[in-house]
Every structure is written in C-alpha cells, then in structure tokens.
Amino acid sequence: MPNRLKAAVTLPHTLPDHRIPTIPTRMIAAEIYRGSSYGPKHPLAIPRVSLVVDMVHAMGWVDADRYVTGPVATPEQLTRFHDPDYVRAVMQAERDQALPEDMMVKFGLGKNGNPIYPEIFRRPATAAGSSIMAADMIAKGGIVHHPAGGTHHGLRDRASGFCYFNDPVLGIYRLLDSGLDRVLYLDIDAHHGDGVQIAFKDDERVLTVSMHQEDLWPKTGSIDDIAGGMARNLPMPAGMNDDEMRYVLHEYFIPLALSFAPQAIVLQCGCDTLSEDPLSKQLLGNQSIWEVVGAMTRLAPRSLVLGGGGYSPYGVARCWSGIWATINQIEIPTVLPKNAENILRVIKWSHSRGRQPDSDLFTTLGDPWRGGTIREETRERVRRLKGYGV
C-alpha cells in the first residue's frame, strides 16, 4: 500500500468541514429515465430517478438554477474507459433492437440480466455523460447529486450486473484529468463495486472502498482483497442494521477518509441495503444512509454523490430524495405535504415483494431508526480491515 494512508487517526469529536459553501449544490438528471424500463419482469422495470426528481420538486427543494439536464456521452468520451468495439455494439443494439448471438455472448448484451431494450445506449450513456459533466462542475469545489449514476459493475468490454457503461469510472477519470491525485471512491451498495475496483486497482491516485453484503452477486470483494493495493473491501453479514452502519461509519469510513485526505469523494449510494429491498437481506433504514452521506461529504472540497442499486421504488424515492436534503442541510419534515405523498401513493410495483406498503411510508420521508446489536462479526471485520492501513 502506498504511503497515502497514515498508520492511525484519532477521530475528532467534531468533524472538519471541507465543503466550499459558496458553490451551490446541484442535481443532474434527465427525462430519459421517465418511462424507460429494462422490461416488465426485470428488477429495473420500476421508476427510480423520475420519482426522486418529482419528489424534490414537490418539496420545493430544487429550482431551475440548481437542476441540470445531463447530456448523452459521446462515443469518444465512453472510450476513455470502454473498448471501442463494445461501445459500437451497444449502439448497434439500440439501433437494431437485436444483435447476432456471437456478439451477445461476447459483450454480455441481451444476456444475464442485461437486456436489449429501446434506450440501451442512450440511457446508460446519459448516466455516463452526467458523471463526466459532474466532474467538470466540481472542478473548483462543490457537490453534485447524480441519482442515475452509480453503475459500478460495468466492465471495459462487456455489460455486467444491469450496468452497460461504468459512469463512476468515467467521472473519476475526468477528476484525475483535471489534475487531482487523491480521489476516494466509497461504495455502500449491497453489491460489491467490482467494476470500479478493477479499473483503478493499480492507480495510486484512487482508493476504492466497498461495503457490501457477503455472498451476494458478484460474490467478489473479500476482506483480504486489496487488488493492486488501492482497494478496501468490507463484506457485511446479512441482517445489517442502522447501528452497525453507524459503527462502520465512525470506526472505519471517517478515519480512513481523514487519513487519505481526498481532494474529491465519489460516493455510490445504492439503497438496496434497505430492509424493504427485494435483492438483499440487509435491514437498514434510510436515516443511516443519510448519516453516511452527511458525514462523508464534509471530508473533501468536492463530492460526487451517485445512486446505484435500489429495487423498491418507494425505498429509492424516499432515500435518494433525503440524500438531496442531507447534502443541502435541509430539514426533513415529519409529515410529507400532500403533493409529495401523492407521488408515492400512485406508484405501481408488480414485484413479488411489491405488496402495499404501510401507510407511514406514504406520509413520511425518513424511516424510523432500525437499530440493533452491533454483532461481534461486524466488529471483527472492521478490526481486520484496519490492519490493511487506516
């Protein structure tokens, strides 16, 4: 491990605040996500980004000056990381809505949860273009919230895990190209951030940290996996609760960031760790996710806050809207106004776990604190991970 990380850090009672307050926080999204679907039986059949956009507007939390429409990345921008033949294949798949079998196998398109659908190029290319734009927007400091970002499984030459282009990698490349040489990528999705780790495993300028559920697809990211030296992985047992998330934040994430002293933090905020999510077995509420975002975005002058996994539309809408409030230091009301409540009430979710939610979910944004025991296996894993340098 390079000498970027000190041997130990004492956590101060009051965190430093490296944010630049004169630069307004901005949100990047686009209308392409409204109505776009991976198919009726796919976990990403649900609305996500459009719900977040509608919620923050309904709450009066964003205006035209702070809401930015994300661009579609050009093929030239995409090939900063992705193989040109792969980019052309995704474009061909959108044009023809089909590919020859040999190309589907080679590029992972139309296979293994990565369907060919009408916007197969434009939708992920918009997420990629938005991360590139966001990196430019925070070049002098500030925070950008890009809820459609966080497609962390995308590989250089193939689709993987519902991800076609790896927008976190492209955003980090843009930050590095601007002259930065200490970027912290922190991934709290239920699934291992494998694509980002692979991209930067030998790059001393980027420290990738992933906390994920153990034994969940892609079943990588063991605690002893430090890649080329610049990766840290914290596989968590199923059943993680809010008190355990708070423990990991204060015992590991914050000390690590204070030690690394990043010039920029890229935070992947997959919320498939929420207890209502159908694709994980974690038991978090959204308040502990907001705590992580609030603390980590204080620790660098630049932050790019991405989305990621999240397969309950109610969970995504409430969690990511609350992230926007958190990074803007907006007080979240106890009861939602009717126009915001109605956005949640009209959601239709056909998943087998898409049962009618409790009424409190429609009328509030914050979950009750879902605390519990900090298990010894959680403490032991954090201790082991600290051994690789904190």
mmCIF file with all atom_site columns, C-alpha atoms in Angstrom, residues 30-40 44-46 71-73 78 86-87 89-98 109 114-128 151 162-165:
data_model
loop_
_atom_site.group_PDB
_atom_site.id
_atom_site.type_symbol
_atom_site.label_atom_id
_atom_site.label_alt_id
_atom_site.label_comp_id
_atom_site.label_asym_id
_atom_site.label_entity_id
_atom_site.label_seq_id
_atom_site.pdbx_PDB_ins_code
_atom_site.Cartn_x
_atom_site.Cartn_y
_atom_site.Cartn_z
_atom_site.occupancy
_atom_site.B_iso_or_equiv
_atom_site.pdbx_formal_charge
_atom_site.auth_seq_id
_atom_site.auth_comp_id
_atom_site.auth_asym_id
_atom_site.auth_atom_id
_atom_site.pdbx_PDB_model_num
ATOM 1  C CA . ALA A 1 30  ? -32.758 13.716 -17.390 1.00 0.00 ? 30  ALA A CA 1
ATOM 2  C CA . GLU A 1 31  ? -36.155 12.853 -18.764 1.00 0.00 ? 31  GLU A CA 1
ATOM 3  C CA . ILE A 1 32  ? -34.862 9.711  -20.478 1.00 0.00 ? 32  ILE A CA 1
ATOM 4  C CA . TYR A 1 33  ? -35.312 7.838  -17.189 1.00 0.00 ? 33  TYR A CA 1
ATOM 5  C CA . ARG A 1 34  ? -39.030 8.609  -17.113 1.00 0.00 ? 34  ARG A CA 1
ATOM 6  C CA . GLY A 1 35  ? -40.793 5.647  -18.691 1.00 0.00 ? 35  GLY A CA 1
ATOM 7  C CA . SER A 1 36  ? -37.593 3.856  -19.709 1.00 0.00 ? 36  SER A CA 1
ATOM 8  C CA . SER A 1 37  ? -37.567 0.269  -18.480 1.00 0.00 ? 37  SER A CA 1
ATOM 9  C CA . TYR A 1 38  ? -35.412 -2.824 -18.777 1.00 0.00 ? 38  TYR A CA 1
ATOM 10 C CA . GLY A 1 39  ? -38.593 -4.852 -19.339 1.00 0.00 ? 39  GLY A CA 1
ATOM 11 C CA . PRO A 1 40  ? -41.704 -5.727 -17.304 1.00 0.00 ? 40  PRO A CA 1
ATOM 12 C CA . LEU A 1 44  ? -35.312 -2.220 -13.144 1.00 0.00 ? 44  LEU A CA 1
ATOM 13 C CA . ALA A 1 45  ? -38.846 -2.173 -14.512 1.00 0.00 ? 45  ALA A CA 1
ATOM 14 C CA . ILE A 1 46  ? -39.576 0.335  -11.733 1.00 0.00 ? 46  ILE A CA 1
ATOM 15 C CA . PRO A 1 71  ? -26.005 15.039 -21.625 1.00 0.00 ? 71  PRO A CA 1
ATOM 16 C CA . VAL A 1 72  ? -25.549 11.829 -23.595 1.00 0.00 ? 72  VAL A CA 1
ATOM 17 C CA . ALA A 1 73  ? -21.854 10.901 -23.545 1.00 0.00 ? 73  ALA A CA 1
ATOM 18 C CA . LEU A 1 78  ? -17.080 6.498  -23.482 1.00 0.00 ? 78  LEU A CA 1
ATOM 19 C CA . TYR A 1 86  ? -18.084 -2.710 -27.188 1.00 0.00 ? 86  TYR A CA 1
ATOM 20 C CA . VAL A 1 87  ? -19.389 0.861  -27.471 1.00 0.00 ? 87  VAL A CA 1
ATOM 21 C CA . ALA A 1 89  ? -22.044 -2.983 -30.151 1.00 0.00 ? 89  ALA A CA 1
ATOM 22 C CA . VAL A 1 90  ? -24.253 -1.141 -27.632 1.00 0.00 ? 90  VAL A CA 1
ATOM 23 C CA . MET A 1 91  ? -25.080 1.475  -30.263 1.00 0.00 ? 91  MET A CA 1
ATOM 24 C CA . GLN A 1 92  ? -25.914 -1.283 -32.752 1.00 0.00 ? 92  GLN A CA 1
ATOM 25 C CA . ALA A 1 93  ? -28.128 -2.988 -30.191 1.00 0.00 ? 93  ALA A CA 1
ATOM 26 C CA . GLU A 1 94  ? -30.158 0.184  -29.747 1.00 0.00 ? 94  GLU A CA 1
ATOM 27 C CA . ARG A 1 95  ? -30.417 0.787  -33.486 1.00 0.00 ? 95  ARG A CA 1
ATOM 28 C CA . ASP A 1 96  ? -31.461 -2.759 -34.419 1.00 0.00 ? 96  ASP A CA 1
ATOM 29 C CA . GLN A 1 97  ? -33.019 -3.860 -31.106 1.00 0.00 ? 97  GLN A CA 1
ATOM 30 C CA . ALA A 1 98  ? -31.128 -7.099 -31.646 1.00 0.00 ? 98  ALA A CA 1
ATOM 31 C CA . LEU A 1 109 ? -25.741 -7.833 -24.181 1.00 0.00 ? 109 LEU A CA 1
ATOM 32 C CA . ASN A 1 114 ? -28.601 -7.062 -19.298 1.00 0.00 ? 114 ASN A CA 1
ATOM 33 C CA . PRO A 1 115 ? -31.480 -6.894 -21.793 1.00 0.00 ? 115 PRO A CA 1
ATOM 34 C CA . ILE A 1 116 ? -31.596 -5.195 -25.151 1.00 0.00 ? 116 ILE A CA 1
ATOM 35 C CA . TYR A 1 117 ? -34.261 -2.524 -24.675 1.00 0.00 ? 117 TYR A CA 1
ATOM 36 C CA . PRO A 1 118 ? -35.201 0.654  -26.595 1.00 0.00 ? 118 PRO A CA 1
ATOM 37 C CA . GLU A 1 119 ? -32.793 3.030  -24.814 1.00 0.00 ? 119 GLU A CA 1
ATOM 38 C CA . ILE A 1 120 ? -29.951 0.548  -24.252 1.00 0.00 ? 120 ILE A CA 1
ATOM 39 C CA . PHE A 1 121 ? -27.337 3.066  -25.471 1.00 0.00 ? 121 PHE A CA 1
ATOM 40 C CA . ARG A 1 122 ? -28.869 6.452  -24.674 1.00 0.00 ? 122 ARG A CA 1
ATOM 41 C CA . ARG A 1 123 ? -29.890 5.709  -21.093 1.00 0.00 ? 123 ARG A CA 1
ATOM 42 C CA . PRO A 1 124 ? -26.501 4.487  -19.769 1.00 0.00 ? 124 PRO A CA 1
ATOM 43 C CA . ALA A 1 125 ? -24.682 6.979  -21.994 1.00 0.00 ? 125 ALA A CA 1
ATOM 44 C CA . THR A 1 126 ? -26.688 9.744  -20.308 1.00 0.00 ? 126 THR A CA 1
ATOM 45 C CA . ALA A 1 127 ? -25.619 8.458  -16.886 1.00 0.00 ? 127 ALA A CA 1
ATOM 46 C CA . ALA A 1 128 ? -22.022 8.432  -18.125 1.00 0.00 ? 128 ALA A CA 1
ATOM 47 C CA . THR A 1 151 ? -23.447 1.815  -12.458 1.00 0.00 ? 151 THR A CA 1
ATOM 48 C CA . PHE A 1 162 ? -27.537 -4.363 -15.154 1.00 0.00 ? 162 PHE A CA 1
ATOM 49 C CA . CYS A 1 163 ? -24.684 -1.922 -15.953 1.00 0.00 ? 163 CYS A CA 1
ATOM 50 C CA . TYR A 1 164 ? -23.687 -1.114 -19.540 1.00 0.00 ? 164 TYR A CA 1
ATOM 51 C CA . PHE A 1 165 ? -21.260 1.800  -19.079 1.00 0.00 ? 165 PHE A CA 1
#
